Coordinates of C-alpha atoms in Angstrom, one line a residue:
M4 CA 41.1 -24.0 17.1
E5 CA 38.8 -26.5 19.6
L6 CA 34.9 -27.3 20.5
S7 CA 33.6 -28.9 22.5
S8 CA 30.2 -30.4 24.0
S9 CA 29.9 -31.5 27.7
S10 CA 26.3 -32.6 26.7
S11 CA 27.9 -34.7 24.0
P12 CA 29.2 -38.5 25.2
S13 CA 32.3 -37.4 22.7
V14 CA 34.7 -34.8 21.9
I15 CA 35.3 -33.1 18.8
T16 CA 38.2 -30.9 17.3
K17 CA 38.8 -29.4 14.5
K18 CA 42.2 -26.8 14.9
Q19 CA 40.4 -24.6 12.0
P20 CA 37.1 -24.3 10.4
F21 CA 36.5 -24.3 7.0
A22 CA 37.0 -21.9 4.4
S23 CA 33.6 -22.6 2.8
V24 CA 30.7 -24.5 2.5
S25 CA 31.5 -25.9 -0.4
A26 CA 35.2 -27.0 1.0
M27 CA 32.7 -29.4 4.0
P28 CA 31.4 -33.0 3.5
E29 CA 28.5 -32.4 1.5
R30 CA 26.5 -34.0 4.8
I31 CA 27.2 -31.0 6.2
S32 CA 26.8 -28.6 3.7
N33 CA 23.7 -30.1 3.0
A34 CA 22.7 -30.2 7.0
I35 CA 23.8 -25.5 7.2
K36 CA 22.4 -24.9 3.4
G37 CA 18.9 -23.3 3.5
P38 CA 17.2 -20.8 2.3
E39 CA 19.9 -17.0 1.5
V40 CA 19.2 -15.0 4.3
V41 CA 19.5 -10.7 3.8
R42 CA 19.0 -8.6 6.2
A43 CA 18.3 -5.3 7.2
E44 CA 21.4 -2.7 6.5
D45 CA 23.2 -2.1 9.9
G46 CA 22.7 2.2 8.2
A47 CA 19.0 1.3 9.2
V48 CA 18.9 -0.3 11.6
A49 CA 21.1 2.4 14.0
S50 CA 18.9 4.8 12.2
M51 CA 15.5 3.5 14.4
G52 CA 17.7 3.4 17.5
D53 CA 18.3 6.5 17.4
R54 CA 15.0 7.7 17.1
M55 CA 13.3 6.2 19.0
A56 CA 15.7 5.6 20.9
D57 CA 12.5 7.6 23.8
F58 CA 9.5 6.0 21.6
S59 CA 7.1 5.1 24.5
W60 CA 3.1 4.1 23.4
D61 CA 0.9 4.5 25.9
R62 CA -2.1 1.7 25.9
R63 CA -5.8 1.9 27.1
D64 CA -4.7 -1.4 28.7
S65 CA -0.5 -0.6 29.0
H66 CA 2.6 0.6 28.4
I67 CA 5.9 -1.0 25.6
D68 CA 8.3 1.4 24.6
F69 CA 11.5 0.4 22.2
Q70 CA 12.5 -3.1 22.6
G71 CA 8.7 -3.9 23.6
L72 CA 7.7 -2.6 20.4
I73 CA 10.4 -5.3 18.0
D74 CA 9.4 -8.7 19.9
E75 CA 5.9 -7.4 19.9
A76 CA 6.4 -6.9 15.9
K77 CA 8.5 -10.1 14.5
G78 CA 5.7 -12.1 16.6
A79 CA 2.7 -10.5 14.9
T80 CA 5.4 -11.0 12.0
E81 CA 5.5 -15.2 12.3
A82 CA 2.0 -15.0 13.3
E83 CA 0.8 -13.6 9.5
L84 CA 3.1 -16.1 7.0
N85 CA 1.4 -19.0 9.2
M86 CA -1.9 -17.7 9.1
T87 CA -3.6 -19.8 6.3
V88 CA -5.8 -18.4 3.9
W89 CA -9.0 -19.4 6.2
E90 CA -7.8 -18.3 9.6
A91 CA -7.4 -15.1 8.0
I92 CA -10.6 -15.6 6.5
K93 CA -12.1 -16.1 10.2
L94 CA -9.9 -13.4 11.2
Y95 CA -10.3 -11.0 9.3
P96 CA -14.3 -11.6 8.0
K97 CA -15.2 -8.0 8.7
A98 CA -11.9 -5.9 6.4
T99 CA -13.2 -8.4 4.4
A100 CA -16.3 -7.1 3.7
W101 CA -15.7 -3.9 4.0
S102 CA -12.8 -4.0 0.7
V103 CA -15.3 -6.6 -1.3
L104 CA -17.3 -2.5 -1.0
A105 CA -15.0 -0.1 -1.6
S106 CA -14.0 -2.1 -4.8
T107 CA -17.4 -2.3 -6.0
A108 CA -17.0 1.4 -6.4
L109 CA -15.2 0.9 -9.3
I110 CA -18.3 -1.9 -11.6
M111 CA -19.0 1.8 -12.4
E112 CA -15.7 2.2 -14.3
G113 CA -15.6 -1.1 -15.9
Y114 CA -19.6 -0.9 -17.0
D115 CA -18.8 2.4 -18.3
L116 CA -15.3 1.7 -20.5
V117 CA -17.2 -1.3 -22.4
V118 CA -20.3 0.9 -22.3
I119 CA -18.2 4.2 -24.3
N120 CA -17.0 1.4 -26.4
S121 CA -19.6 -0.3 -27.6
F122 CA -21.7 2.4 -28.7
Y123 CA -19.6 2.8 -31.5
A124 CA -21.3 -1.2 -32.8
F125 CA -24.9 0.7 -31.1
P126 CA -27.3 2.1 -34.1
A127 CA -29.5 4.4 -32.2
F128 CA -25.9 5.9 -30.1
T129 CA -24.4 5.9 -34.3
E130 CA -27.2 7.7 -35.5
K131 CA -27.0 10.3 -32.9
Y132 CA -23.8 11.2 -32.4
G133 CA -21.9 9.9 -36.1
V134 CA -22.0 10.8 -39.9
R135 CA -23.7 8.7 -42.2
L136 CA -21.2 6.8 -44.7
P137 CA -22.1 6.6 -49.0
D138 CA -23.8 2.8 -48.3
G139 CA -26.1 4.8 -45.6
S140 CA -25.1 3.8 -41.9
Y141 CA -24.0 5.0 -38.8
S142 CA -20.1 5.8 -38.1
I143 CA -18.6 7.6 -34.8
T144 CA -15.4 8.4 -36.7
A145 CA -12.1 7.2 -35.6
P146 CA -11.1 10.8 -33.9
W147 CA -14.0 11.4 -32.3
Q148 CA -14.1 7.7 -30.8
S149 CA -11.0 8.1 -29.3
G150 CA -11.7 11.0 -28.5
L151 CA -14.6 9.6 -25.8
S152 CA -12.2 6.8 -24.5
E153 CA -9.3 9.6 -24.0
G154 CA -11.1 11.7 -22.2
A155 CA -12.6 9.4 -19.2
V156 CA -8.7 8.8 -19.5
V157 CA -7.5 12.7 -19.7
G158 CA -10.7 13.1 -16.0
E159 CA -9.1 9.7 -14.8
M160 CA -5.2 11.1 -14.7
L161 CA -6.0 14.3 -13.0
G162 CA -7.9 11.9 -11.0
L163 CA -5.7 9.6 -10.4
M164 CA -2.8 13.3 -8.9
L165 CA -5.5 14.6 -6.8
T166 CA -6.1 11.3 -4.8
G167 CA -2.6 10.5 -4.1
I168 CA -2.9 14.9 -2.6
V169 CA -5.4 13.9 -1.6
C170 CA -5.9 10.8 0.5
D171 CA -2.7 11.5 2.7
R172 CA -3.8 13.9 4.0
Y173 CA -7.4 13.4 4.8
G174 CA -6.6 9.3 4.9
Y175 CA -9.4 6.9 1.4
R176 CA -12.4 7.3 4.0
K177 CA -13.0 10.5 3.1
T178 CA -11.7 10.4 0.4
I179 CA -13.4 7.3 -1.6
T180 CA -17.3 9.1 -0.2
A181 CA -16.0 12.6 -1.8
A182 CA -15.2 10.8 -4.6
L183 CA -18.6 8.9 -4.5
I184 CA -20.5 11.6 -4.9
M185 CA -18.6 14.0 -7.6
V186 CA -20.0 10.3 -9.9
V187 CA -23.4 11.4 -9.1
C188 CA -23.3 14.7 -10.1
F189 CA -21.2 14.8 -13.3
I190 CA -23.5 11.7 -14.5
F191 CA -26.1 14.3 -15.1
V192 CA -23.3 16.1 -17.8
T193 CA -23.5 12.6 -19.7
F194 CA -26.8 12.0 -19.8
F195 CA -27.7 15.4 -20.5
S196 CA -25.8 15.6 -23.8
I197 CA -27.5 17.2 -26.4
N198 CA -23.9 16.8 -28.7
I199 CA -20.5 14.7 -29.0
K200 CA -18.8 17.2 -27.4
M201 CA -21.2 17.4 -24.2
L202 CA -20.5 13.4 -24.3
L203 CA -17.1 14.5 -24.6
A204 CA -16.6 17.1 -21.7
G205 CA -19.5 14.6 -19.9
E206 CA -16.6 11.5 -19.8
I207 CA -13.5 13.7 -19.1
L208 CA -15.5 15.3 -15.9
C209 CA -16.8 11.0 -14.5
G210 CA -13.4 10.1 -15.1
I211 CA -11.8 12.0 -12.2
P212 CA -13.9 9.8 -9.2
W213 CA -12.8 7.0 -11.5
G214 CA -9.4 8.2 -11.0
V215 CA -10.0 8.8 -7.1
F216 CA -11.2 4.3 -7.4
Q217 CA -8.9 3.2 -9.6
T218 CA -5.7 3.5 -6.9
I219 CA -7.4 4.1 -3.7
T220 CA -9.9 0.8 -3.8
T221 CA -6.4 -1.2 -4.5
A222 CA -4.7 0.8 -1.7
Y223 CA -7.5 0.3 0.8
A224 CA -7.4 -3.9 0.8
A225 CA -3.7 -3.5 1.0
E226 CA -3.7 -2.1 3.6
V227 CA -6.8 -4.0 5.5
S228 CA -5.5 -6.9 4.9
P229 CA -3.2 -10.0 6.5
I230 CA -0.6 -11.3 3.8
A231 CA -2.4 -14.3 2.8
L232 CA -6.0 -12.6 1.6
R233 CA -4.3 -10.1 0.4
P234 CA -3.8 -11.7 -3.4
L235 CA -7.6 -12.3 -2.9
L236 CA -9.3 -8.8 -2.3
T237 CA -6.6 -6.8 -4.1
T238 CA -7.1 -8.7 -7.0
Y239 CA -11.0 -9.0 -6.7
V240 CA -11.2 -5.0 -8.0
N241 CA -10.7 -6.5 -12.0
L242 CA -14.0 -8.9 -11.5
C243 CA -15.3 -5.4 -10.5
W244 CA -15.1 -4.6 -14.0
V245 CA -15.7 -7.1 -15.2
M246 CA -18.8 -7.1 -13.3
G247 CA -19.3 -3.7 -14.8
Q248 CA -18.4 -4.8 -18.3
F249 CA -20.3 -7.6 -17.7
I250 CA -23.4 -5.7 -16.7
G251 CA -22.5 -2.7 -18.9
S252 CA -23.3 -5.8 -22.1
G253 CA -26.0 -7.1 -20.7
V254 CA -27.9 -3.5 -20.6
L255 CA -26.8 -3.1 -24.7
R256 CA -27.9 -6.7 -26.0
S257 CA -31.6 -5.5 -24.0
L258 CA -32.1 -2.1 -25.6
V259 CA -29.8 -3.4 -29.7
N260 CA -33.5 -2.9 -31.0
R261 CA -34.3 0.7 -30.0
T262 CA -34.6 3.1 -32.0
D263 CA -35.2 6.7 -29.8
Q264 CA -33.0 8.5 -27.9
W265 CA -33.2 6.2 -23.8
A266 CA -30.7 3.3 -26.0
Y267 CA -28.4 5.7 -24.9
K268 CA -29.4 7.4 -22.1
I269 CA -30.8 4.1 -20.6
P270 CA -27.4 3.0 -19.6
F271 CA -26.1 6.6 -18.8
A272 CA -29.3 6.6 -15.9
I273 CA -27.8 2.3 -14.8
Q274 CA -25.2 4.5 -13.7
W275 CA -27.2 6.2 -10.5
M276 CA -28.0 3.2 -8.9
W277 CA -24.3 2.3 -7.5
P278 CA -22.8 5.9 -5.9
I279 CA -25.2 5.4 -3.3
P280 CA -25.5 3.2 -1.5
L281 CA -21.9 2.8 -1.4
F282 CA -22.3 6.8 -0.1
V283 CA -24.0 5.4 2.8
G284 CA -21.7 2.1 3.6
M285 CA -18.4 4.5 3.1
V286 CA -18.8 7.0 5.6
F287 CA -19.0 3.9 8.7
A288 CA -16.4 2.1 6.8
P289 CA -13.5 1.7 8.8
E290 CA -10.0 4.3 8.1
S291 CA -6.3 2.4 7.2
P292 CA -5.0 0.9 9.9
W293 CA -1.1 1.5 8.1
W294 CA -2.7 5.7 7.8
L295 CA -2.9 5.9 11.0
V296 CA -0.1 4.3 12.6
R297 CA 1.9 7.0 9.8
K298 CA -0.2 9.3 11.1
G299 CA 1.1 9.6 14.5
R300 CA -2.8 8.3 16.2
L301 CA -2.5 4.7 17.4
N302 CA -4.8 4.1 19.6
E303 CA -6.8 4.9 16.9
A304 CA -5.1 2.5 13.8
E305 CA -5.9 -0.5 17.1
R306 CA -8.9 1.2 17.3
S307 CA -9.0 0.5 13.7
L308 CA -8.1 -2.4 13.5
R309 CA -10.2 -3.9 15.8
R310 CA -13.2 -3.0 14.0
L311 CA -11.5 -5.4 10.3
T312 CA -10.5 -8.3 12.7
T313 CA -13.2 -10.6 14.5
K314 CA -13.9 -10.0 18.3
G315 CA -12.7 -12.2 21.2
D316 CA -10.3 -14.5 19.1
T317 CA -8.2 -15.1 21.8
S318 CA -4.0 -16.7 18.8
F319 CA -4.7 -12.7 17.7
D320 CA -3.2 -9.2 19.1
P321 CA -4.2 -6.8 17.4
Q322 CA -1.4 -4.6 19.4
K323 CA 1.1 -6.8 18.7
T324 CA 0.2 -6.2 15.2
I325 CA -0.5 -2.0 15.5
A326 CA 3.6 -2.8 16.6
M327 CA 4.3 -4.6 12.8
M328 CA 2.4 -1.5 10.9
I329 CA 5.3 1.1 13.5
H330 CA 8.7 -1.3 13.7
T331 CA 7.6 -1.3 8.7
N332 CA 7.0 2.1 9.4
E333 CA 10.5 3.4 10.6
L334 CA 12.5 1.0 8.9
E335 CA 10.9 2.5 5.2
K336 CA 11.8 6.1 6.5
Q337 CA 15.4 5.0 6.3
A338 CA 15.0 4.5 2.9
S339 CA 12.4 7.4 2.1
A340 CA 11.9 9.3 4.6
G341 CA 9.6 11.5 2.3
T342 CA 6.2 10.8 1.2
S343 CA 6.1 13.1 -1.6
Y344 CA 5.8 12.6 -5.5
W345 CA 10.5 13.3 -5.5
D346 CA 10.3 10.5 -3.0
C347 CA 8.5 7.5 -5.7
F348 CA 13.0 7.6 -8.1
R349 CA 14.7 8.3 -5.3
G350 CA 16.4 5.3 -4.1
S351 CA 15.4 1.5 -4.0
D352 CA 11.6 3.0 -5.2
L353 CA 12.9 4.2 -8.2
R354 CA 12.6 0.5 -9.8
R355 CA 9.6 -0.1 -6.7
T356 CA 8.1 2.2 -9.0
E357 CA 9.3 1.0 -12.2
I358 CA 8.3 -2.7 -11.6
A359 CA 4.9 -1.4 -10.8
C360 CA 4.6 1.5 -13.7
M361 CA 5.2 -1.5 -16.3
A362 CA 2.9 -4.3 -14.3
W363 CA 0.5 -2.2 -15.0
G364 CA 0.7 -1.1 -18.7
I365 CA 1.2 -4.2 -19.4
Q366 CA -2.4 -4.9 -18.7
T367 CA -3.0 -2.7 -21.7
L368 CA 0.8 -3.1 -24.5
A369 CA -0.3 -6.8 -24.6
G370 CA -3.1 -6.4 -25.8
S371 CA -6.1 -5.8 -24.3
G372 CA -7.6 -2.6 -26.9
I373 CA -8.8 -5.6 -28.1
M374 CA -11.7 -6.5 -25.8
G375 CA -12.7 -3.4 -24.6
G376 CA -13.3 -3.0 -28.4
A377 CA -14.6 -6.3 -28.4
S378 CA -18.0 -5.4 -30.1
Q379 CA -17.0 -3.8 -32.8
F380 CA -14.4 -6.0 -33.1
F381 CA -17.1 -8.6 -34.1
V382 CA -18.6 -6.6 -36.0
Q383 CA -16.7 -5.5 -38.3
A384 CA -14.6 -9.4 -38.5
G385 CA -18.8 -9.8 -39.9
L386 CA -21.0 -10.1 -37.9
E387 CA -24.1 -8.9 -36.5
A388 CA -24.8 -7.0 -34.2
D389 CA -27.2 -9.6 -31.6
K390 CA -24.7 -11.8 -32.6
A391 CA -21.8 -9.5 -31.8
F392 CA -23.9 -8.8 -28.3
D393 CA -24.2 -12.3 -27.4
L394 CA -20.4 -13.2 -28.1
T395 CA -19.7 -9.9 -25.8
M396 CA -21.1 -11.2 -22.9
G397 CA -20.3 -14.4 -23.4
Q398 CA -16.6 -13.2 -23.6
Y399 CA -17.0 -11.5 -20.2
A400 CA -18.7 -14.4 -18.2
L401 CA -15.1 -16.0 -19.2
G402 CA -12.9 -13.2 -18.3
A403 CA -15.5 -13.3 -14.6
F404 CA -14.8 -17.6 -14.3
G405 CA -11.1 -16.3 -14.7
T406 CA -10.7 -13.9 -12.6
V407 CA -11.6 -16.9 -9.9
S408 CA -9.9 -19.3 -10.9
A409 CA -6.4 -16.9 -10.3
W410 CA -8.2 -16.8 -6.9
A411 CA -6.2 -20.2 -6.6
L412 CA -2.9 -19.9 -9.1
M413 CA -2.0 -17.4 -7.4
L414 CA -1.7 -18.7 -4.0
R415 CA -0.2 -21.9 -5.4
F416 CA 1.8 -20.7 -8.2
G417 CA 2.8 -16.9 -6.9
R418 CA 2.3 -13.3 -9.3
R419 CA 6.0 -13.8 -11.1
T420 CA 4.8 -17.2 -12.7
L421 CA 1.2 -16.8 -13.9
Y422 CA 3.0 -13.3 -15.3
L423 CA 5.1 -14.8 -17.9
V424 CA 2.9 -18.4 -18.2
G425 CA -0.2 -15.5 -18.8
L426 CA 1.7 -13.7 -21.5
A427 CA 3.1 -16.4 -23.5
A428 CA -0.5 -17.4 -24.4
M429 CA -1.7 -14.8 -25.0
F430 CA 1.3 -14.5 -27.4
V431 CA -0.1 -17.5 -28.8
A432 CA -3.5 -16.2 -28.8
L433 CA -3.0 -13.4 -30.7
M434 CA -1.0 -14.9 -33.5
L435 CA -3.9 -17.3 -33.9
M436 CA -6.8 -14.5 -33.9
G437 CA -4.4 -13.4 -37.3
V438 CA -3.9 -16.2 -38.8
L439 CA -7.2 -16.7 -38.8
S440 CA -8.7 -13.2 -40.4
I441 CA -6.4 -13.7 -43.9
P442 CA -9.4 -14.4 -45.6
G443 CA -11.1 -12.2 -45.0
P444 CA -14.5 -11.0 -43.9
D445 CA -16.4 -13.3 -46.5
N446 CA -14.9 -16.7 -44.9
A447 CA -18.0 -17.5 -42.4
N448 CA -16.1 -19.8 -39.9
A449 CA -12.5 -18.1 -40.1
V450 CA -14.5 -14.8 -38.3
W451 CA -16.1 -16.6 -35.8
A452 CA -12.9 -18.8 -35.0
S453 CA -10.6 -15.3 -34.8
G454 CA -14.3 -14.5 -32.3
A455 CA -13.3 -17.6 -30.6
M456 CA -10.0 -15.9 -30.2
V457 CA -10.6 -13.4 -29.1
L458 CA -12.7 -15.3 -26.5
I459 CA -9.9 -17.4 -25.3
Y460 CA -7.2 -14.1 -25.6
T461 CA -9.8 -12.8 -22.9
F462 CA -9.4 -15.2 -20.4
L463 CA -6.0 -15.6 -20.4
Y464 CA -6.3 -12.9 -19.6
D465 CA -8.3 -12.8 -16.7
V466 CA -6.5 -15.6 -15.7
T467 CA -3.2 -13.9 -15.2
V468 CA -2.3 -10.7 -16.3
G469 CA -5.2 -9.4 -15.0
P470 CA -5.8 -9.7 -11.8
V471 CA -2.5 -10.5 -11.0
C472 CA -1.3 -6.7 -11.1
Y473 CA -3.1 -5.1 -8.5
C474 CA -2.0 -7.5 -6.4
L475 CA 1.4 -6.2 -7.8
V476 CA 1.4 -3.1 -7.4
A477 CA -0.5 -3.2 -4.1
E478 CA 2.9 -5.4 -2.5
I479 CA 5.0 -4.5 -4.8
S480 CA 5.5 0.2 -3.3
S481 CA 6.3 0.3 -0.2
T482 CA 4.0 1.3 2.6
R483 CA 4.2 5.3 2.9
L484 CA 4.9 5.2 -0.1
R485 CA 1.7 3.5 -1.5
G486 CA -0.9 5.5 -2.8
K487 CA 1.1 8.1 -5.0
T488 CA 3.6 5.2 -6.3
I489 CA 0.2 3.3 -7.3
V490 CA -1.1 6.3 -8.5
L491 CA 2.2 6.8 -10.7
A492 CA 1.4 3.4 -12.5
R493 CA -2.0 3.6 -13.0
N494 CA -0.9 6.7 -15.5
F495 CA 1.7 5.0 -17.7
Y496 CA -1.6 2.5 -17.9
N497 CA -3.7 5.1 -18.4
I498 CA -1.1 6.4 -21.0
T499 CA -0.6 3.7 -22.6
Q500 CA -4.3 3.6 -23.2
I501 CA -4.5 6.6 -25.0
F502 CA -1.7 4.9 -27.1
N503 CA -4.1 2.3 -26.9
F504 CA -7.7 4.5 -27.9
V505 CA -6.1 6.1 -30.9
L506 CA -4.6 2.4 -32.3
T507 CA -7.5 0.8 -31.9
P508 CA -10.5 2.0 -33.7
R509 CA -8.5 2.7 -36.5
M510 CA -6.9 -0.6 -37.0
L511 CA -11.1 -1.9 -35.5
N512 CA -12.8 1.0 -37.8
P513 CA -14.3 0.4 -41.5
T514 CA -13.2 3.6 -42.5
A515 CA -9.3 3.7 -40.6
W516 CA -7.6 1.1 -41.6
A517 CA -9.9 -1.6 -41.4
W518 CA -7.4 -4.6 -39.5
R519 CA -9.6 -6.3 -38.4
G520 CA -8.2 -9.4 -36.4
K521 CA -4.7 -9.0 -37.9
A522 CA -4.0 -6.5 -35.5
G523 CA -3.5 -9.6 -33.9
F524 CA -0.1 -9.7 -35.7
F525 CA 0.4 -5.7 -33.7
W526 CA -0.6 -7.1 -30.2
A527 CA 1.3 -10.0 -30.1
G528 CA 4.7 -8.3 -30.7
A529 CA 3.9 -6.0 -27.6
C530 CA 3.2 -9.0 -26.1
A531 CA 6.3 -10.6 -26.4
L532 CA 8.3 -7.6 -25.2
C533 CA 6.3 -7.5 -22.6
F534 CA 7.0 -11.2 -21.2
L535 CA 10.8 -10.5 -22.1
W536 CA 10.7 -7.4 -19.7
S537 CA 8.9 -9.6 -16.8
Y538 CA 11.1 -12.4 -17.5
F539 CA 14.2 -10.6 -16.4
R540 CA 13.0 -7.5 -14.0
L541 CA 9.7 -8.6 -12.5
P542 CA 9.5 -10.3 -9.1
E543 CA 7.6 -12.6 -6.8
P544 CA 5.6 -10.9 -4.1
K545 CA 4.0 -14.5 -2.6
G546 CA 5.0 -14.7 1.2
K547 CA 6.6 -12.6 2.1
T548 CA 5.5 -9.4 4.0
Y549 CA 6.1 -6.1 3.7
A550 CA 9.2 -5.5 5.9
E551 CA 10.4 -7.9 3.8
L552 CA 9.8 -6.6 0.9
D553 CA 11.6 -3.6 1.9
V554 CA 15.1 -5.6 3.2
L555 CA 14.5 -7.2 -0.5
F556 CA 14.1 -3.6 -2.2
K557 CA 17.2 -2.5 -1.0
R558 CA 19.6 -5.0 -1.0
G559 CA 18.8 -5.6 -4.9
V560 CA 18.7 -8.8 -4.4
P561 CA 18.0 -9.8 -8.1
A562 CA 13.7 -10.7 -9.5
G563 CA 14.6 -14.4 -10.2
K564 CA 16.1 -14.2 -5.9
F565 CA 13.3 -12.8 -4.4
A566 CA 10.6 -16.3 -4.1
C567 CA 14.1 -18.2 -3.1
T568 CA 15.3 -15.2 -0.9
K569 CA 14.3 -14.6 3.3
A570 CA 14.8 -11.9 4.5
D571 CA 15.0 -10.4 7.8
P572 CA 14.4 -6.9 8.4
F573 CA 14.6 -6.9 12.1
R574 CA 18.1 -7.1 12.5
G575 CA 21.5 -6.3 10.4
D576 CA 24.7 -7.6 9.7
T577 CA 26.0 -7.0 12.8
I578 CA 23.6 -5.4 14.2
E579 CA 20.4 -4.6 16.2
A580 CA 18.5 -1.6 17.1
R581 CA 17.2 -2.4 21.6
Q582 CA 15.9 -0.1 24.4
G583 CA 17.2 3.2 21.7
S584 CA 20.5 1.5 21.8
I585 CA 22.4 -0.4 19.3
V586 CA 24.2 -3.7 20.0
K587 CA 26.8 -5.3 18.5
V588 CA 26.3 -9.3 17.8
M589 CA 26.7 -12.1 16.1
S590 CA 29.0 -10.5 12.3
R591 CA 27.6 -12.9 9.9
D592 CA 31.1 -15.5 9.9
S593 CA 30.5 -15.5 13.4
E594 CA 27.2 -17.6 13.5
Y595 CA 28.4 -19.1 10.6
N596 CA 31.5 -20.3 12.7
Q597 CA 28.7 -21.7 14.7
S598 CA 26.0 -23.5 12.5
I599 CA 29.3 -25.1 11.5
V600 CA 29.4 -26.3 15.3
Y601 CA 26.2 -27.0 15.9
A602 CA 26.0 -29.1 12.6
I603 CA 29.2 -31.1 13.2
E604 CA 27.6 -31.7 16.9
K605 CA 24.5 -33.3 15.9
T606 CA 27.0 -35.8 13.5

């Protein structure tokens, strides 16, 4: 084989190409080595070309065919990959604001979660709904503690399953506004509950719209933001949880010394302050352009994207971004033509569903239940009620600081690294919590040290696993099945929460197991198992477009190699689609030889 370059002063001749990179001189091998590249399957490219042979999009100022779509999609993909966080904020300020508004609905759930769990250590509440103990004090029995906590989870699971169906049919905006109306109505049941059974019914009903917020806010944030803002806006959901918990602890702290019925009715009534302003805002919110593309409403998708971005930015073409969404949607149709729950368990989507479910389940399985019942934990550890609430408020303040810190860490280190480091650090904190509890509640220093470990654990959780989870479940799922994958993942989380709500009260309650801080030993073991799963199964989606992630999952790239593998979603191994036709292009071997020629000629 003779290779020559007419533009070079010398001609280099080589009889046979190198058989492998390892057979080349080191300087040439290093010149052509780079990140491993995987491409879309030939079948996926061919199928997309067949389906879109007659594609035509009549835009308000132009007309585009299939080839133009591919070219624009490539341009939009490159622009997003090169966009910095500051550039994304300047281009998508309205998308940021709308996403923050939608996610704020989660403050209600975080608020109620801490209110219900903290009520178990709240004198006025336990006297109203609890039983009298032999020493004259009152306590909510362990079965009813589990029932009240699980009641909201049961409602959330129902709301989640409905969300996956309703949202796919009616869109994000209408689904959120309907859920806000529902929560206003159901708060009346908890506020006017006359016994613990009625309170349980109210918790179940309130859980239905909370289930809607759990899923739809994360998905909406993922679909209105570019790659650079995805980790910030999706993890803001966790900050809303923390803010709700902090507000709830503050409200309870201010009422802990009241002995009348308003001590527990006021916290319920405060929940009405959120839905009405959120409803007014969401009525005017733009729909997700990704959802509109999936429905074939391309011009509406373009208008929605314009509402999410800055007007007059000449460097941004919304039509190209819509072309990228169309291309990703068509590419995913090959992997999963349907959008049902069953499709989440087919082909490469099964792996994506597993990862999403486990990423969310780890939030509970790694011991976060100790945080949810922190005030009761502190009381049972021997602290007075007012001091317990003081520590709980400090716990949530640390959580908020941790979530904000996680934004910078995710942009620097990615998702997988934070998960692994976080789980390892949480394991150490849980073990120390258990060790410090061995002396018992009579040792004041040990009690305070054990309480301090709860605060440290909270910070570690909220700087790693807590917020990063929301980013992972939003990015890992395919765009066509995002809503339903997040529903399944959140329901798996809720199932683990039921498990947690059964165990944690018994671990902490003096009428049950009374483990107190020794519960840290149990959760440390569970945390170690979560670390092992994450090491072998959790991939790194940082800096990848949704189409690139589709290719990586379809090709079965191992979790540990996601970060160092490049994906090309615009062509297959040997073919690419042009003007609706399938065109043969250079095989990998041909490209490989061409790379050798280039490297030799340059040297």
